[in-house]
PDB file of C-alpha atoms in Angstrom:
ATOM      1  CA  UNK B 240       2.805 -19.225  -6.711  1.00 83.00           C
ATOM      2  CA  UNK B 241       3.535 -16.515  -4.205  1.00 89.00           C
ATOM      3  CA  UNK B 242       4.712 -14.041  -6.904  1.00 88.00           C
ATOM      4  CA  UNK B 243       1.720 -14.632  -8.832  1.00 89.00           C
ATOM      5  CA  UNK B 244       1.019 -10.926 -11.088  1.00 88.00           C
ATOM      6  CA  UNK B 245      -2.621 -11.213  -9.872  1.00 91.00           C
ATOM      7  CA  UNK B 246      -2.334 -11.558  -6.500  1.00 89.00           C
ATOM      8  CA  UNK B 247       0.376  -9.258  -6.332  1.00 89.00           C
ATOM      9  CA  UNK B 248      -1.800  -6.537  -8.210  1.00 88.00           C
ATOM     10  CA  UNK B 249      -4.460  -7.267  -5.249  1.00 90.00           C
ATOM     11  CA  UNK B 250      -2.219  -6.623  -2.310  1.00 88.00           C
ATOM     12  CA  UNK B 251      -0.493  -3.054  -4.101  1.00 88.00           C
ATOM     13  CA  UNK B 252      -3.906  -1.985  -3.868  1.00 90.00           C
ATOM     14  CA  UNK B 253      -4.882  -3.503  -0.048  1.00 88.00           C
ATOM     15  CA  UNK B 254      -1.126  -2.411   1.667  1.00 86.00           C
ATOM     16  CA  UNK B 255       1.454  -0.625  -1.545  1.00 85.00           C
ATOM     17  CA  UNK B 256       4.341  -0.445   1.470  1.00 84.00           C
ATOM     18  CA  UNK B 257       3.956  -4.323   2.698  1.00 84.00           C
ATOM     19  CA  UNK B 258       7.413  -6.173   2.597  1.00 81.00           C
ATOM     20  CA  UNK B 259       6.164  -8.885  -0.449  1.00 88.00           C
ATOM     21  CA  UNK B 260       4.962  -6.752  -2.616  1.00 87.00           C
ATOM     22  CA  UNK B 261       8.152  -4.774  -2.488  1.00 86.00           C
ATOM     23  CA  UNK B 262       9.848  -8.213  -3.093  1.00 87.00           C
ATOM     24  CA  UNK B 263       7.644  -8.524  -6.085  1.00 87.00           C
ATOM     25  CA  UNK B 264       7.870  -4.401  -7.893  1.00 87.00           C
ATOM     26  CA  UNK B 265      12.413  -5.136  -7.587  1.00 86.00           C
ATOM     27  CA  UNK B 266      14.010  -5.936 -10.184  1.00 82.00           C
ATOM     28  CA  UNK B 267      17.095  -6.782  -7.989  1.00 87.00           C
ATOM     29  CA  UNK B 268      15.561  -9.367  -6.052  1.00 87.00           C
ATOM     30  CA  UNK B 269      14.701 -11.800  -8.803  1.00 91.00           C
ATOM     31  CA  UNK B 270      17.152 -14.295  -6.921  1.00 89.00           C
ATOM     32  CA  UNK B 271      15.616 -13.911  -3.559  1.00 88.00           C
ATOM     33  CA  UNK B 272      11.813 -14.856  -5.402  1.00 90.00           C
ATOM     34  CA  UNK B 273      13.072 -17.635  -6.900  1.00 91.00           C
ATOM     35  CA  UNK B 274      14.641 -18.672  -4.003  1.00 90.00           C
ATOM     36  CA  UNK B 275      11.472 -18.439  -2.277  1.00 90.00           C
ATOM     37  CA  UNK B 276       9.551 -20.214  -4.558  1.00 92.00           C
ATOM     38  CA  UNK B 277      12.110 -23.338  -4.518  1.00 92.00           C
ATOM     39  CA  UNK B 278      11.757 -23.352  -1.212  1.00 91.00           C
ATOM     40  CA  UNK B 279       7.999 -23.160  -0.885  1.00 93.00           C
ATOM     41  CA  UNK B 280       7.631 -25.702  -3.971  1.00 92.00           C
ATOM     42  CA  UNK B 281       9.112 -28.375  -1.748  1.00 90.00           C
ATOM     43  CA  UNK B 282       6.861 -29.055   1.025  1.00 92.00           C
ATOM     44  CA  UNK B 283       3.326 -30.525   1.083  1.00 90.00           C
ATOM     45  CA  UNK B 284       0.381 -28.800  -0.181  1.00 92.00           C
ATOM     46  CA  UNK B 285      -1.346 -27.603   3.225  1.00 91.00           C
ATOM     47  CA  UNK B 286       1.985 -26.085   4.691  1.00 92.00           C
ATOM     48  CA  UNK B 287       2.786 -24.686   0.943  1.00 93.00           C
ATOM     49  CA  UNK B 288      -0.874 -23.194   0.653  1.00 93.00           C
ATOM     50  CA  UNK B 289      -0.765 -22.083   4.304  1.00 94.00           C
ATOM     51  CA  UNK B 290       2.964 -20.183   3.526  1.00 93.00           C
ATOM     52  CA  UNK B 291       1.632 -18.583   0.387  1.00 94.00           C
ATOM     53  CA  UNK B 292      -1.874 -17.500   1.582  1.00 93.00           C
ATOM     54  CA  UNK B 293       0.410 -15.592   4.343  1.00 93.00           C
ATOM     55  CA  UNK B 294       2.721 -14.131   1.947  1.00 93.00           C
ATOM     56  CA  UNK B 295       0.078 -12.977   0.231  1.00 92.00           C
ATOM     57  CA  UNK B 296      -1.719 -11.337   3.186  1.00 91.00           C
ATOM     58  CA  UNK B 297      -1.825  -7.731   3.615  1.00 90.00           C
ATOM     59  CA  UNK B 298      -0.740  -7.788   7.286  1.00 90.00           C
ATOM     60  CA  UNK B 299       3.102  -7.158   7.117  1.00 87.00           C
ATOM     61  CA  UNK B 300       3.121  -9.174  10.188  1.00 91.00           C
ATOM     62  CA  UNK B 301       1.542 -12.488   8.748  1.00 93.00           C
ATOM     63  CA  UNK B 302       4.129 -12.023   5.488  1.00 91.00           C
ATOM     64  CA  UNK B 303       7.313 -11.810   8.018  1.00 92.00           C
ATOM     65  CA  UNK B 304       6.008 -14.498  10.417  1.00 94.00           C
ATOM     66  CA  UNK B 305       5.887 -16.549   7.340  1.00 93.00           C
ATOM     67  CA  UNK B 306       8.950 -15.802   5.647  1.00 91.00           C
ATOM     68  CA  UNK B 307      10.537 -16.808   9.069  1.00 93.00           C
ATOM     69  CA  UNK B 308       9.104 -20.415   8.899  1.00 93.00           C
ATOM     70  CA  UNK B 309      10.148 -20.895   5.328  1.00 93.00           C
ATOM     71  CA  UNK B 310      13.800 -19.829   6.111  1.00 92.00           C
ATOM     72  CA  UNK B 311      13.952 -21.747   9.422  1.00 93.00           C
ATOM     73  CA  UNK B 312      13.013 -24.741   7.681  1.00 93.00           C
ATOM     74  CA  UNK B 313      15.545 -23.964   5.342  1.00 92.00           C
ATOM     75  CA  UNK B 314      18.174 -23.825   8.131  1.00 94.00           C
ATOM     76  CA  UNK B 315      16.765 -27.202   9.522  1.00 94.00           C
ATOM     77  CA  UNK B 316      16.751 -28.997   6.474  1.00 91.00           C
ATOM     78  CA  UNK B 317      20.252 -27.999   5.814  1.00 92.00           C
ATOM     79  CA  UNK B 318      21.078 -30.136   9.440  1.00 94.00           C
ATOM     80  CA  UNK B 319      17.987 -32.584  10.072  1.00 92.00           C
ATOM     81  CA  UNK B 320      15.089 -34.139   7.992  1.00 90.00           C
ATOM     82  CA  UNK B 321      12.511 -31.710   9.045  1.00 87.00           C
ATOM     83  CA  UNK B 322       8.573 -32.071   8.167  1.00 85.00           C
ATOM     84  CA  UNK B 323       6.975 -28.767   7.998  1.00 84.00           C
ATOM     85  CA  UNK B 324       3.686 -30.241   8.666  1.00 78.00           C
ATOM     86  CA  UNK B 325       4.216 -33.163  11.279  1.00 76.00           C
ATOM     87  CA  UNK B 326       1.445 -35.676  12.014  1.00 72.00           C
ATOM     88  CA  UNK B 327       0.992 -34.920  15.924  1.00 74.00           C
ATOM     89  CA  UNK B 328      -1.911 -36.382  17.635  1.00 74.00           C
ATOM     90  CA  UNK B 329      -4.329 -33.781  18.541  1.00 68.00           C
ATOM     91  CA  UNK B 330      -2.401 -31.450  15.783  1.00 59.00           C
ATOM     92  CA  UNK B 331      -4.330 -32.624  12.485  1.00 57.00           C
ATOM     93  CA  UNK B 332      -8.006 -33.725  14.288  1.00 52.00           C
TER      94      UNK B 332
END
């Protein structure tokens, strides 16, 4: 999914100093992408697609933003029943 060799190869070449590819190349963090992949795997298909299509960007900026939505709704989950994607009128028209 976000870790995907392919994709990964892509971004090295777009941005080689961008915060998921760094994930990816570290042979230490094999926890944290798993983690991340749980995490992802969980929610419907437009917020997952939307969270992994930012991971995968080559903007470090869209790759943080979205790493911060997938660990707040971590935290929320942990307290509430969160939807990542809410139906709110006017939101989904």
């Amino acid at each position: 999914m976000i870790f995907d060799p392919v994709k990964m190869n892509e971004l090295s070449q777009k941005n080689p100093n961008c915060w998921t590819w760094k994930i990816h190349q570290s042979g230490e963090l094999e926890g944290e992408k798993a983690y991340l992949e749980n995490l992802i795997g969980q929610v419907p298909h437009k917020r997952r697609d939307d969270w992994v299509s930012r991971l995968q960007s080559k903007h470090d900026t869209q790759q943080i933003a979205a790493w911060f939505e997938v660990m707040l709704y971590r935290w929320l989950k942990e307290f509430f029943d969160v939807d990542p994607e809410p139906d709110i009128k006017g939101n989904n028209a």
